[in-house]
Coordinates of C-alpha atoms in Angstrom, one line a residue:
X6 CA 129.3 106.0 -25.9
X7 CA 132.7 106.7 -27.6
X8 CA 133.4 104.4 -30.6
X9 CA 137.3 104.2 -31.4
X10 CA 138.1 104.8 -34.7
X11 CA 140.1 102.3 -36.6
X12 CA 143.8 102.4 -36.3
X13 CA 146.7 101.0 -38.1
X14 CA 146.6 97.8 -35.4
X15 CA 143.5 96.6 -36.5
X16 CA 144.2 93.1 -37.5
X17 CA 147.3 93.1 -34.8
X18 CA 147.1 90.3 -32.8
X19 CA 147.7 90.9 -29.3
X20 CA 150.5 89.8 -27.7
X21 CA 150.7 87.1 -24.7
X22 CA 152.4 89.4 -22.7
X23 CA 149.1 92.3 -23.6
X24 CA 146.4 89.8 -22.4
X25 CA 148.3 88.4 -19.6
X26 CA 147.6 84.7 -20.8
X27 CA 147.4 82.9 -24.3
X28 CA 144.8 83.9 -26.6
X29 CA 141.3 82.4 -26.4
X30 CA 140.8 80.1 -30.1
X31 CA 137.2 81.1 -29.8
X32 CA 137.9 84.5 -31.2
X33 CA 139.9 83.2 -34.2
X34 CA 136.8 80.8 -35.2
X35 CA 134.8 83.7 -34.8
X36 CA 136.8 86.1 -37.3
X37 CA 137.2 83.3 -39.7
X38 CA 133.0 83.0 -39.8
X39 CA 133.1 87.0 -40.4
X40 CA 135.5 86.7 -43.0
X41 CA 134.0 83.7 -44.7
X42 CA 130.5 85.3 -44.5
X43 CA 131.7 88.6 -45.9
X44 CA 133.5 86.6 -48.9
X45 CA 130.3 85.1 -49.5
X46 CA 128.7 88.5 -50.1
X47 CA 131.5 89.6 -52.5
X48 CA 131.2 86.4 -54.7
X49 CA 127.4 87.1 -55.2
X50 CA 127.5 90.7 -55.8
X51 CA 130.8 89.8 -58.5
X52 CA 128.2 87.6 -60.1
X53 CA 125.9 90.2 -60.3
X54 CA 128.3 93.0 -62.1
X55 CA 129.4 90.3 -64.6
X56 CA 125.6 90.0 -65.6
X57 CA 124.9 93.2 -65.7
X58 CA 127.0 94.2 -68.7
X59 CA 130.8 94.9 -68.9
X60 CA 130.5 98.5 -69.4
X61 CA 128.9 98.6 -66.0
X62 CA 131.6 96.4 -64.6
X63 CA 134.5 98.9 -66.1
X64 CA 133.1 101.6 -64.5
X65 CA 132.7 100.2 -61.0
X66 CA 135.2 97.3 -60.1
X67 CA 134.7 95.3 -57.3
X68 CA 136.7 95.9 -54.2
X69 CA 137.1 92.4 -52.0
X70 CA 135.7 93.7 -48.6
X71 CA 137.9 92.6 -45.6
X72 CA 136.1 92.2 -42.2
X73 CA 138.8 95.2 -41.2
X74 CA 136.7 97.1 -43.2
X75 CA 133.8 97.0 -41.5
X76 CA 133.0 100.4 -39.7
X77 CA 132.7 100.5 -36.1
X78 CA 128.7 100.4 -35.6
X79 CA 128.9 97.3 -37.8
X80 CA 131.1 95.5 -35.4
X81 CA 129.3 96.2 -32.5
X82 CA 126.3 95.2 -33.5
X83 CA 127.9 91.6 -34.4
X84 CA 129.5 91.9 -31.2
X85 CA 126.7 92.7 -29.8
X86 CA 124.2 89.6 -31.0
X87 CA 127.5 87.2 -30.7
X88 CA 127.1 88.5 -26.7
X89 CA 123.3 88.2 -26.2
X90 CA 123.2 84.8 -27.8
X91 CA 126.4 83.3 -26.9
X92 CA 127.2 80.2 -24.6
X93 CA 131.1 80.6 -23.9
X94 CA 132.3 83.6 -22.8
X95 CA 132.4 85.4 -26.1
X96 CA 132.9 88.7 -24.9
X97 CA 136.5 88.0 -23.6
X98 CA 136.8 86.0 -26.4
X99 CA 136.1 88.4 -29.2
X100 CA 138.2 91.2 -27.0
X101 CA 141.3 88.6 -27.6
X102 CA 141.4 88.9 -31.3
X103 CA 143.1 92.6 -31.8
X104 CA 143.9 96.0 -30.1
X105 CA 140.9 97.5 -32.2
X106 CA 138.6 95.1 -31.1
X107 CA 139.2 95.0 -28.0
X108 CA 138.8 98.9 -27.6
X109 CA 135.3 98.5 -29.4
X110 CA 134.5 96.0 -26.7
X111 CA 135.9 98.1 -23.5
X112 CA 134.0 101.1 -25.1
X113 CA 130.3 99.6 -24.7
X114 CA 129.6 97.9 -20.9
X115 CA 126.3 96.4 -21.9
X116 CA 128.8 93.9 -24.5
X117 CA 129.9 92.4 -20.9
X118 CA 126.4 92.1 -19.1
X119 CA 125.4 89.0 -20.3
X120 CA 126.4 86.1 -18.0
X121 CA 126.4 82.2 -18.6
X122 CA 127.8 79.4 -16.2
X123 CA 126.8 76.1 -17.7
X124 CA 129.4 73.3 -18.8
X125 CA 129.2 71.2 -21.9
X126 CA 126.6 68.7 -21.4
X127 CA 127.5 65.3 -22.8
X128 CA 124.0 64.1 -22.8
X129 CA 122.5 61.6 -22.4
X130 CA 125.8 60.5 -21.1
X131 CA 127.1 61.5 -17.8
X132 CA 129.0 64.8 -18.3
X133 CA 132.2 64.5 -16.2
X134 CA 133.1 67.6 -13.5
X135 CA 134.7 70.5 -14.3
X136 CA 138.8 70.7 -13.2
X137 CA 139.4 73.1 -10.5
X138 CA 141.0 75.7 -13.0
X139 CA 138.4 75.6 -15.1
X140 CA 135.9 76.4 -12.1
X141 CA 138.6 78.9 -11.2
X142 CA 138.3 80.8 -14.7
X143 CA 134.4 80.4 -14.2
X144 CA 134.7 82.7 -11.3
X145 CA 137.6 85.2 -12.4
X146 CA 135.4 85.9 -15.8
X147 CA 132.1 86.1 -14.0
X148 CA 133.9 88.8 -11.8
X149 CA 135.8 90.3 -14.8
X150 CA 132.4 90.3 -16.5
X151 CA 130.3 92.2 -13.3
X152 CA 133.4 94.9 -13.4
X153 CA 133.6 95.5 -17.0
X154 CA 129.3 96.0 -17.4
X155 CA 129.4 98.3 -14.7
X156 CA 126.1 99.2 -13.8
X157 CA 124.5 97.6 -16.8
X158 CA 121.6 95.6 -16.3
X159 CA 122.3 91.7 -16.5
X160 CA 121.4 88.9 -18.0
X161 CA 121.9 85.4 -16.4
X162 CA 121.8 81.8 -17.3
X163 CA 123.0 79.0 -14.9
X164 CA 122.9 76.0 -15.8
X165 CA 123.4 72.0 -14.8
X166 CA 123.9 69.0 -17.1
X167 CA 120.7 67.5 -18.3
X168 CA 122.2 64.2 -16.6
X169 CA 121.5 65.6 -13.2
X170 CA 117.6 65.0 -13.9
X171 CA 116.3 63.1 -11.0
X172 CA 120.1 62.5 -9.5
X173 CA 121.4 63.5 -6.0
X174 CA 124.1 65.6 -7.4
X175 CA 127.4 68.0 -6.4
X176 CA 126.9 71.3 -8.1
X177 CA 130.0 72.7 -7.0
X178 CA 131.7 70.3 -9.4
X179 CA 130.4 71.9 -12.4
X180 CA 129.3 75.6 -11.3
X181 CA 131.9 78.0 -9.9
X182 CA 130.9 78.1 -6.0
X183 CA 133.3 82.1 -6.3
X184 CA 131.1 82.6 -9.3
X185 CA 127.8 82.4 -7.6
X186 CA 128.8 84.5 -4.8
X187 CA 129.8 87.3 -7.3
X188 CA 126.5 87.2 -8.5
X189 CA 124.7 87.2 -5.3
X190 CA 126.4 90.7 -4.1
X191 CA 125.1 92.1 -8.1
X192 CA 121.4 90.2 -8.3
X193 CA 120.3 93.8 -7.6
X194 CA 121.0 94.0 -11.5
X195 CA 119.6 91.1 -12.6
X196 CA 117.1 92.0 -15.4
X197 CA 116.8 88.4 -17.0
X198 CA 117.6 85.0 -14.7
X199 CA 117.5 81.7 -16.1
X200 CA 118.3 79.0 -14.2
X201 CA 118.5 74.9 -14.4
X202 CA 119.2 73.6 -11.0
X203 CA 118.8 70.9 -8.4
X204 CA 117.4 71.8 -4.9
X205 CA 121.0 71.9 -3.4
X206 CA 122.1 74.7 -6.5
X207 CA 119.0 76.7 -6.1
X208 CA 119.1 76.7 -2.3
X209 CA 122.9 78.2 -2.1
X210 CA 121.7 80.8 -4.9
X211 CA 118.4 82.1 -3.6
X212 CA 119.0 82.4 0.0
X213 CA 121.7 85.6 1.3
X214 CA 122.4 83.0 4.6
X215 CA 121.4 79.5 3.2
X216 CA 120.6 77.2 6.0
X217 CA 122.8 73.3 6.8
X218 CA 119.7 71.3 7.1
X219 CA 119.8 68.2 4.6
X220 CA 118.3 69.2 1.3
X221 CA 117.6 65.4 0.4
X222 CA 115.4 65.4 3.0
X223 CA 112.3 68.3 1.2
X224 CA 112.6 71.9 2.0
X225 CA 109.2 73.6 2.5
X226 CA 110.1 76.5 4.3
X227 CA 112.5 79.8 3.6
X228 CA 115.6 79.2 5.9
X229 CA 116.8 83.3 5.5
X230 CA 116.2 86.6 3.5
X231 CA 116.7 86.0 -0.5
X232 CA 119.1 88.3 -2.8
X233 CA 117.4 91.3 -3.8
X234 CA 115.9 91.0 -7.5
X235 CA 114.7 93.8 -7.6
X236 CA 115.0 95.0 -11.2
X237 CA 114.3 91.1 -12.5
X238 CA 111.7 91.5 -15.3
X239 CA 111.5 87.6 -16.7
X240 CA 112.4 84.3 -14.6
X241 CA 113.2 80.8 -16.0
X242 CA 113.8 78.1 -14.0
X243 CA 114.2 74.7 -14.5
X244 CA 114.1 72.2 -11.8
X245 CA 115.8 69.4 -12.3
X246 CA 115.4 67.4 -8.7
X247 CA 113.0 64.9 -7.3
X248 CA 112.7 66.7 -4.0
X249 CA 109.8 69.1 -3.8
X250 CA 111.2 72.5 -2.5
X251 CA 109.6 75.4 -1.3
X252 CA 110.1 78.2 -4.2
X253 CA 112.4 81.0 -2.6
X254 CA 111.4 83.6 -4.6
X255 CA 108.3 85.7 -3.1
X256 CA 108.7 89.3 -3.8
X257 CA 110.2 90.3 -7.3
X258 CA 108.2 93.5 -7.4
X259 CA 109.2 93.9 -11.7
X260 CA 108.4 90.3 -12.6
X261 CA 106.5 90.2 -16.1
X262 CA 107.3 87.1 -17.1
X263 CA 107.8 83.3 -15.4
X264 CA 108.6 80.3 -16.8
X265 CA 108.5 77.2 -14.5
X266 CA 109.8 73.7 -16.1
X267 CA 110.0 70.2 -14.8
X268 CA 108.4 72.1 -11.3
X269 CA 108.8 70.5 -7.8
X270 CA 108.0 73.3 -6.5
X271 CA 105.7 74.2 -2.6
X272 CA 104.4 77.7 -3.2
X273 CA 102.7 77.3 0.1
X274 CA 104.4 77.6 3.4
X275 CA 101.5 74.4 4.8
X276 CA 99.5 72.4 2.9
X277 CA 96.2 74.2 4.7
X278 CA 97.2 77.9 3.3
X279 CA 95.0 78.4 0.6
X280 CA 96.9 81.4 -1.3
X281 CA 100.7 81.8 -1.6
X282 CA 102.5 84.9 -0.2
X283 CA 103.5 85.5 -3.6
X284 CA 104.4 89.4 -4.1
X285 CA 104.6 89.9 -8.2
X286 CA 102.4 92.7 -9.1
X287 CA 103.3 93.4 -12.8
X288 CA 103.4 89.2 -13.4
X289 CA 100.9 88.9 -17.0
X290 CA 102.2 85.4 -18.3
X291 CA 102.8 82.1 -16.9
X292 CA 104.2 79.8 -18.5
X293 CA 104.9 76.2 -17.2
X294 CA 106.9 73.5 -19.0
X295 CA 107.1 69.6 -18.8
X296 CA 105.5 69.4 -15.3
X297 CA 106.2 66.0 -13.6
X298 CA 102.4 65.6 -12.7
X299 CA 98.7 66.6 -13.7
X300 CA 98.6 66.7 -9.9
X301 CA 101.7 69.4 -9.8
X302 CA 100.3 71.3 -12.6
X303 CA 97.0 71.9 -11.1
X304 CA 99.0 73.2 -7.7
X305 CA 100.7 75.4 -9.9
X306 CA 98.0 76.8 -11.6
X307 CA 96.6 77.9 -8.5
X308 CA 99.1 80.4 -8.5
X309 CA 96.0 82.2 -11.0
X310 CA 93.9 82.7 -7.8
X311 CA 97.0 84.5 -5.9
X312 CA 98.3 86.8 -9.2
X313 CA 94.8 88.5 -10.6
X314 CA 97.0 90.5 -13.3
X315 CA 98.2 87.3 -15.1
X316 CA 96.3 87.5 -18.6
X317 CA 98.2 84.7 -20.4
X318 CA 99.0 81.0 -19.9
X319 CA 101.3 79.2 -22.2
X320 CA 101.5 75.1 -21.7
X321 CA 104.9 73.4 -22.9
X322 CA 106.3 70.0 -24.1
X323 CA 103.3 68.6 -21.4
X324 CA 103.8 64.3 -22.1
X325 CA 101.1 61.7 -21.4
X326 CA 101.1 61.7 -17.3
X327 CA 100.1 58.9 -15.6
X328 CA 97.9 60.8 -13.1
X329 CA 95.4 62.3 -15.9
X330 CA 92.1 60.2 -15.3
X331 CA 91.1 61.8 -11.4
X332 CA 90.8 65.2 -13.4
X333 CA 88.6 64.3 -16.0
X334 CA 85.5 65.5 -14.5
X335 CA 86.9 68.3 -12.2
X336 CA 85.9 71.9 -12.9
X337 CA 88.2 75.0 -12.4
X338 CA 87.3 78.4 -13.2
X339 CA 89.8 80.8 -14.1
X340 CA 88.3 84.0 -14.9
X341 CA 91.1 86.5 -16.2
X342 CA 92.8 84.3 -18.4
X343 CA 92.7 85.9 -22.0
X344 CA 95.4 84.1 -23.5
X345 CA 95.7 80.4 -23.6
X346 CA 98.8 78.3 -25.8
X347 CA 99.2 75.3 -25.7
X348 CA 102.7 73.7 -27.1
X349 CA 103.9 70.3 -28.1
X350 CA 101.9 68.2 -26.0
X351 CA 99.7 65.2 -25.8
X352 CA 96.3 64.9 -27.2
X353 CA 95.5 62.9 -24.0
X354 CA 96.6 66.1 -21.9
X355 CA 94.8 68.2 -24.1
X356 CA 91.7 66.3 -24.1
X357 CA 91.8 66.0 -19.5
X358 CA 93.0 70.2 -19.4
X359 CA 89.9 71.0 -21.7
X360 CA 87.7 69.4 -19.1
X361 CA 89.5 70.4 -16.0
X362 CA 89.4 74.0 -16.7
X363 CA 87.3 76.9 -17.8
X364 CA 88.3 80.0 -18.7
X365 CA 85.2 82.3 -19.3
X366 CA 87.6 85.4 -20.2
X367 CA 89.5 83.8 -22.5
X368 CA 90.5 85.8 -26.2
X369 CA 92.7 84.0 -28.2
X370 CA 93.3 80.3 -28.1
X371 CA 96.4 78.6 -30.1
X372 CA 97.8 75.0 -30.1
X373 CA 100.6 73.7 -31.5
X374 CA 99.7 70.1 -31.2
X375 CA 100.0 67.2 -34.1
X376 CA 96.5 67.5 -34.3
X377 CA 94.0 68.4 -37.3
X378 CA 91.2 71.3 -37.0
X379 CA 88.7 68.7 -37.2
X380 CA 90.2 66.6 -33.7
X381 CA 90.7 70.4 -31.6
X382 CA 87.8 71.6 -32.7
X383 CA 86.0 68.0 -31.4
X384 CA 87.8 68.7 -28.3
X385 CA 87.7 72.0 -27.7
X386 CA 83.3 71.6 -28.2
X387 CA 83.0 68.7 -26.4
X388 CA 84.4 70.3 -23.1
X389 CA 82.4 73.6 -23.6
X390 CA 85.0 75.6 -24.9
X391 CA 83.5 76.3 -28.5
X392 CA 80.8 77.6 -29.0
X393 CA 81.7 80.8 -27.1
X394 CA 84.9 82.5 -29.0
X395 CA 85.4 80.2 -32.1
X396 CA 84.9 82.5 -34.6
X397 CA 88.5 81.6 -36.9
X398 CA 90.4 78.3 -37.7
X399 CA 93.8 78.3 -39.7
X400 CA 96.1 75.3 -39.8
X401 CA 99.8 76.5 -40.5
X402 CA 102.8 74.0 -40.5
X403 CA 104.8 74.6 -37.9
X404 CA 107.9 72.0 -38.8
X405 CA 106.4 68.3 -37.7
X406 CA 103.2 69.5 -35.9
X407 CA 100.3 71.8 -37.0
X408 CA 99.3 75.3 -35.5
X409 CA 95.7 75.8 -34.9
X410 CA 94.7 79.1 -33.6
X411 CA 91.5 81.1 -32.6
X412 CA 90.9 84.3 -31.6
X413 CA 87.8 86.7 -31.1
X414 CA 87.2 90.0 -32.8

């Protein structure tokens, strides 16, 4: 990679006329925060000459650094964590500010290969639709983005408003119907996908020739062929309708890791097939978050008898369901599970999963639960879980609940 080297236009703003439209303010708050944080630094390191001793200070005054002096390999690696964990099209955004940024940008595709189509969610109030030029500038960027990353793997996040929870709801008023269709011709790139979407969302994404049947009415069954993931390492999705829909994507050959919240989700064509067609061979952790059921959790961990090579299960943010006291006596075996975490969930849940399954493999067992040592370990013994690998307890604060972990040697 060729890194330009810093010109006299460094801090030139580019003209409207150079950018073909008005400068994005995003970049200007995001020099100001550079140059603010930099100033920060002198103050402190002026404090510490004066202390020091004045000869000390005579000898070697104090310069105030500039964020134009940064060297190149500096900037890109801002630019390059204000990309990965950005939420608004930074990368265009920091190109804006001057000619010498914006060559540092153009120089590096993998600055333009992370991806984001969400709105600003105005929860819990109803967050209103997007205007059609803003859904216009949705797609233009998201192709601008694809061009400029060239054949950079991609990371991508679509997301709904959290209002749509539960709600029949238009997704083409808040994502970029031009915008999805530029990623469907590149998902062969797609190395990280995260998405929060209702069934109607996550039907037009996931299928190359999406069937017209009525969506409100359950879909159990592929309608066509899906994009090609074939490079897609780690899947989130969270699914935020009340429909149960069948779960589109079978075969994602590089699949490590999946992370399935609020799941509706049929992994079985009928309800008398016993094993999905799932084809994941490299898939180690599962990890399932606020599941609407005890009921839907235990049919998604039967996904463990269908994917032999997952090793770890992580449990997220899992409330007190309604459906918990049918389980309490049932008995499932899962014999490669070496890894078991259990996050932010009810003691009630805790107590009903204990009970419901075993897992004779298992290594290393951490909760982060508002519970003592004392109640886990009462739980944990009392639904044969104990006395096998507890050989170390520590409770660490872990902000407003405690993290209580074992592990074998």
């Amino acid at each position: 990679m060729s890194i330009p080297t810093v010109t006299t236009q460094v801090v030139d703003a580019l003209s409207a006329s150079y950018t073909e439209g008005p400068l994005d303010t995003a970049g200007e708050d995001l020099l100001n925060q550079i140059q603010l944080i930099i100033s920060d630094n002198s103050a402190d390191a002026t404090e510490t000459i004066h202390t020091s001793g004045p000869d000390w200070f005579l000898t070697s005054p104090v310069i105030p650094a500039s964020v134009c002096d940064l060297p190149p390999e500096i900037l890109l690696a801002i630019f390059s964590y204000a990309c990965q964990t950005g939420v608004q099209w930074e990368s265009s955004s920091i190109s804006l500010v001057c000619r010498h940024w914006r060559e540092l940008m153009l120089s590096d595709p993998s600055l333009w290969s992370h991806i984001v189509l969400n709105v600003n969610d105005m929860f819990p109030n109803p967050t209103p639709p997007l205007s059609v030029s803003a859904l216009l500038r949705m797609a233009m960027l998201t192709n601008l983005y694809l061009k400029r990353s060239e054949d950079c793997m991609l990371s991508v996040t679509i997301k709904m408003p959290t209002r749509f929870r539960g709600l029949n709801a238009d997704w083409q008023s808040y994502i970029s119907a031009g915008a999805m269709h530029f990623l469907q011709n590149h998902s062969y790139r797609i190395k990280h996908l995260h998405l929060r979407v209702d069934h109607g969302l996550l039907h037009a994404f996931a299928y190359k020739d999406p069937c017209s049947a009525e969506i409100d009415s359950g879909h159990d069954q592929p309608c066509s062929g899906t994009i090609p993931l074939h490079h897609l390492v780690s899947l989130t999705v969270e699914y935020v309708s009340r429909h149960c829909f069948y779960f589109p994507f079978q075969r994602i050959p590089r699949l490590k890791h999946l992370t399935l919240g609020n799941e509706g989700f049929s992994f079985f064509m009928s309800s008398s097939q016993a094993v999905p067609a799932l084809t994941v061979p490299l898939l180690t952790r599962l990890v399932i978050s606020e599941p609407s059921s005890f009921h839907q959790l235990s049919r998604t961990m039967t996904l463990l008898n269908a994917l032999p090579r997952i090793k770890q299960v992580v449990l997220k943010q899992v409330p007190i369901l309604a459906d918990l006291s049918p389980y309490s006596r049932q008995q499932v075996i899962s014999s490669e599970i070496s890894s078991l975490k259990i996050y932010k969930s009810s003691v009630a849940f805790l107590t009903t999963f204990c009970r419901s399954y075993q897992f004779p493999a298992l290594k290393s067992f951490e909760l982060g639960l508002d519970v003592t040592v004392e109640m886990a370990w009462s739980i944990l013994r009392s639904s044969g879980h104990g006395g096998k690998y507890l050989l170390r307890a520590t409770n660490q604060p872990q902000g407003s609940y405690n993290r209580v972990s074992w592990s074998c040697f």
